[in-house]
Amino acid sequence: QVQLVESGGGLVQPGGSLRLSCAASGSIFSISAMGWYRQAPGKERELVATIIPVIGKTNYADSVKGRFTISRDNAKNTVYLQMDSLKPEDTAVYYCRGSSTSGLVYWGQGTQVTVSS
């Protein structure tokens, strides 16, 4: 089993920045990829960014390219999402996701990000 705990959400003005953290514990050796997803009210959950921790390979949704950066600290078993130039449309609950080589998927509890003046 893998446990994922997000932190760092909050209220920020348009154009501002936030950094989300996702701390992993448990059978983390089984995790092959980590990612951030988000779900806005009335919308489906969507991919924001992914990273393969071992090699640092990243992938981003077009809507966040150039504004968001996913990174990892393998020593701390933590994945980050640096969000800059935030827009009101970035408002959502952000979820951390981990997937294993055997196909198991783990989710965190989510953290609210609200972009508003």
C-alpha positions as YAML, in Angstrom:
chain: A
units: angstrom
residues:
- id: 1
  name: GLN
  ca: [0.00, 0.00, 0.00]
- id: 2
  name: VAL
  ca: [1.00, 3.57, -0.69]
- id: 3
  name: GLN
  ca: [-0.24, 6.64, 1.13]
- id: 4
  name: LEU
  ca: [-0.19, 10.06, -0.51]
- id: 5
  name: VAL
  ca: [-0.71, 13.29, 1.43]
- id: 6
  name: GLU
  ca: [-1.05, 16.63, -0.36]
- id: 7
  name: SER
  ca: [-0.45, 20.04, 1.16]
- id: 8
  name: GLY
  ca: [0.05, 23.63, 0.05]
- id: 9
  name: GLY
  ca: [-3.32, 24.60, -1.36]
- id: 10
  name: GLY
  ca: [-5.06, 27.85, -0.56]
- id: 11
  name: LEU
  ca: [-6.43, 31.12, -1.84]
- id: 12
  name: VAL
  ca: [-4.29, 33.21, -4.18]
- id: 13
  name: GLN
  ca: [-4.89, 36.21, -6.41]
- id: 14
  name: PRO
  ca: [-4.68, 35.93, -10.19]
- id: 15
  name: GLY
  ca: [-1.06, 36.07, -11.29]
- id: 16
  name: GLY
  ca: [0.13, 34.66, -7.99]
- id: 17
  name: SER
  ca: [1.97, 31.45, -7.16]
- id: 18
  name: LEU
  ca: [1.49, 28.37, -5.01]
- id: 19
  name: ARG
  ca: [3.53, 25.24, -4.45]
- id: 20
  name: LEU
  ca: [1.80, 21.96, -3.77]
- id: 21
  name: SER
  ca: [3.54, 19.04, -2.09]
- id: 22
  name: CYS
  ca: [2.71, 15.34, -2.18]
- id: 23
  name: ALA
  ca: [4.44, 13.17, 0.40]
- id: 24
  name: ALA
  ca: [4.46, 9.44, -0.27]
- id: 25
  name: SER
  ca: [4.84, 6.70, 2.30]
- id: 26
  name: GLY
  ca: [4.43, 2.94, 2.44]
- id: 27
  name: SER
  ca: [5.49, 0.71, -0.44]
- id: 28
  name: ILE
  ca: [6.96, 3.58, -2.42]
- id: 29
  name: PHE
  ca: [9.45, 1.32, -4.15]
- id: 30
  name: SER
  ca: [6.55, 0.10, -6.30]
- id: 31
  name: ILE
  ca: [5.72, 3.56, -7.64]
- id: 32
  name: SER
  ca: [6.83, 4.12, -11.22]
- id: 33
  name: ALA
  ca: [5.07, 7.40, -11.99]
- id: 34
  name: MET
  ca: [3.59, 10.29, -10.04]
- id: 35
  name: GLY
  ca: [1.23, 12.99, -11.18]
- id: 36
  name: TRP
  ca: [-1.03, 15.86, -10.32]
- id: 37
  name: TYR
  ca: [-4.65, 15.96, -11.42]
- id: 38
  name: ARG
  ca: [-7.36, 18.51, -10.76]
- id: 39
  name: GLN
  ca: [-11.13, 18.62, -10.66]
- id: 40
  name: ALA
  ca: [-13.15, 21.80, -10.89]
- id: 41
  name: PRO
  ca: [-16.81, 21.94, -9.82]
- id: 42
  name: GLY
  ca: [-19.02, 20.29, -12.39]
- id: 43
  name: LYS
  ca: [-16.08, 19.06, -14.44]
- id: 44
  name: GLU
  ca: [-14.25, 15.78, -14.82]
- id: 45
  name: ARG
  ca: [-10.89, 15.18, -13.19]
- id: 46
  name: GLU
  ca: [-8.10, 16.08, -15.59]
- id: 47
  name: LEU
  ca: [-4.38, 15.52, -15.82]
- id: 48
  name: VAL
  ca: [-2.16, 18.47, -14.94]
- id: 49
  name: ALA
  ca: [1.35, 17.05, -14.94]
- id: 50
  name: THR
  ca: [3.21, 13.78, -14.51]
- id: 51
  name: ILE
  ca: [6.75, 12.76, -13.63]
- id: 52
  name: ILE
  ca: [8.72, 9.52, -13.66]
- id: 53
  name: PRO
  ca: [10.67, 9.95, -10.44]
- id: 54
  name: VAL
  ca: [13.62, 7.72, -11.33]
- id: 55
  name: ILE
  ca: [14.56, 9.64, -14.47]
- id: 56
  name: GLY
  ca: [12.75, 12.95, -13.96]
- id: 57
  name: LYS
  ca: [10.84, 12.78, -17.23]
- id: 58
  name: THR
  ca: [7.88, 15.16, -17.15]
- id: 59
  name: ASN
  ca: [4.66, 15.76, -19.07]
- id: 60
  name: TYR
  ca: [2.20, 18.65, -18.88]
- id: 61
  name: ALA
  ca: [-1.31, 19.49, -19.97]
- id: 62
  name: ASP
  ca: [-1.32, 22.19, -22.64]
- id: 63
  name: SER
  ca: [-3.29, 24.49, -20.34]
- id: 64
  name: VAL
  ca: [-0.47, 24.68, -17.79]
- id: 65
  name: LYS
  ca: [2.65, 24.44, -19.96]
- id: 66
  name: GLY
  ca: [5.05, 27.26, -19.19]
- id: 67
  name: ARG
  ca: [3.27, 28.12, -15.92]
- id: 68
  name: PHE
  ca: [3.44, 24.94, -13.83]
- id: 69
  name: THR
  ca: [6.49, 22.84, -12.97]
- id: 70
  name: ILE
  ca: [6.42, 19.33, -11.52]
- id: 71
  name: SER
  ca: [9.49, 18.10, -9.67]
- id: 72
  name: ARG
  ca: [10.51, 15.49, -7.15]
- id: 73
  name: ASP
  ca: [12.83, 15.01, -4.20]
- id: 74
  name: ASN
  ca: [13.53, 11.30, -4.12]
- id: 75
  name: ALA
  ca: [15.28, 11.53, -0.77]
- id: 76
  name: LYS
  ca: [12.11, 12.97, 0.78]
- id: 77
  name: ASN
  ca: [9.70, 10.81, -1.27]
- id: 78
  name: THR
  ca: [7.93, 14.00, -2.21]
- id: 79
  name: VAL
  ca: [6.61, 15.40, -5.47]
- id: 80
  name: TYR
  ca: [5.95, 19.10, -5.94]
- id: 81
  name: LEU
  ca: [3.85, 21.21, -8.25]
- id: 82
  name: GLN
  ca: [5.04, 24.79, -8.57]
- id: 83
  name: MET
  ca: [2.19, 26.87, -9.97]
- id: 84
  name: ASP
  ca: [2.98, 30.35, -11.30]
- id: 85
  name: SER
  ca: [0.89, 32.93, -13.16]
- id: 86
  name: LEU
  ca: [-2.24, 31.38, -11.73]
- id: 87
  name: LYS
  ca: [-5.57, 32.07, -13.41]
- id: 88
  name: PRO
  ca: [-9.12, 31.84, -12.08]
- id: 89
  name: GLU
  ca: [-9.64, 28.81, -14.32]
- id: 90
  name: ASP
  ca: [-6.95, 26.98, -12.34]
- id: 91
  name: THR
  ca: [-9.36, 26.87, -9.40]
- id: 92
  name: ALA
  ca: [-9.95, 23.22, -8.51]
- id: 93
  name: VAL
  ca: [-9.22, 20.48, -6.05]
- id: 94
  name: TYR
  ca: [-5.76, 19.17, -6.87]
- id: 95
  name: TYR
  ca: [-5.02, 15.49, -6.37]
- id: 96
  name: CYS
  ca: [-1.74, 13.63, -6.22]
- id: 97
  name: ARG
  ca: [-1.68, 10.29, -8.02]
- id: 98
  name: GLY
  ca: [0.81, 7.46, -7.90]
- id: 99
  name: SER
  ca: [0.87, 4.43, -10.19]
- id: 100
  name: SER
  ca: [2.82, 1.23, -9.81]
- id: 101
  name: THR
  ca: [4.45, -1.05, -12.35]
- id: 102
  name: SER
  ca: [1.71, -3.62, -11.60]
- id: 103
  name: GLY
  ca: [-1.02, -1.18, -12.56]
- id: 104
  name: LEU
  ca: [-2.17, -0.15, -9.09]
- id: 105
  name: VAL
  ca: [-3.23, 3.48, -8.71]
- id: 106
  name: TYR
  ca: [-3.18, 5.51, -5.52]
- id: 107
  name: TRP
  ca: [-4.77, 8.89, -4.85]
- id: 108
  name: GLY
  ca: [-4.30, 11.52, -2.19]
- id: 109
  name: GLN
  ca: [-7.20, 13.22, -0.44]
- id: 110
  name: GLY
  ca: [-6.90, 16.41, -2.49]
- id: 111
  name: THR
  ca: [-6.10, 20.02, -1.68]
- id: 112
  name: GLN
  ca: [-8.19, 23.03, -2.69]
- id: 113
  name: VAL
  ca: [-6.66, 25.75, -4.85]
- id: 114
  name: THR
  ca: [-8.73, 28.89, -5.33]
- id: 115
  name: VAL
  ca: [-7.59, 31.70, -7.62]
- id: 116
  name: SER
  ca: [-9.65, 34.80, -7.04]
- id: 117
  name: SER
  ca: [-9.31, 38.50, -6.42]
...
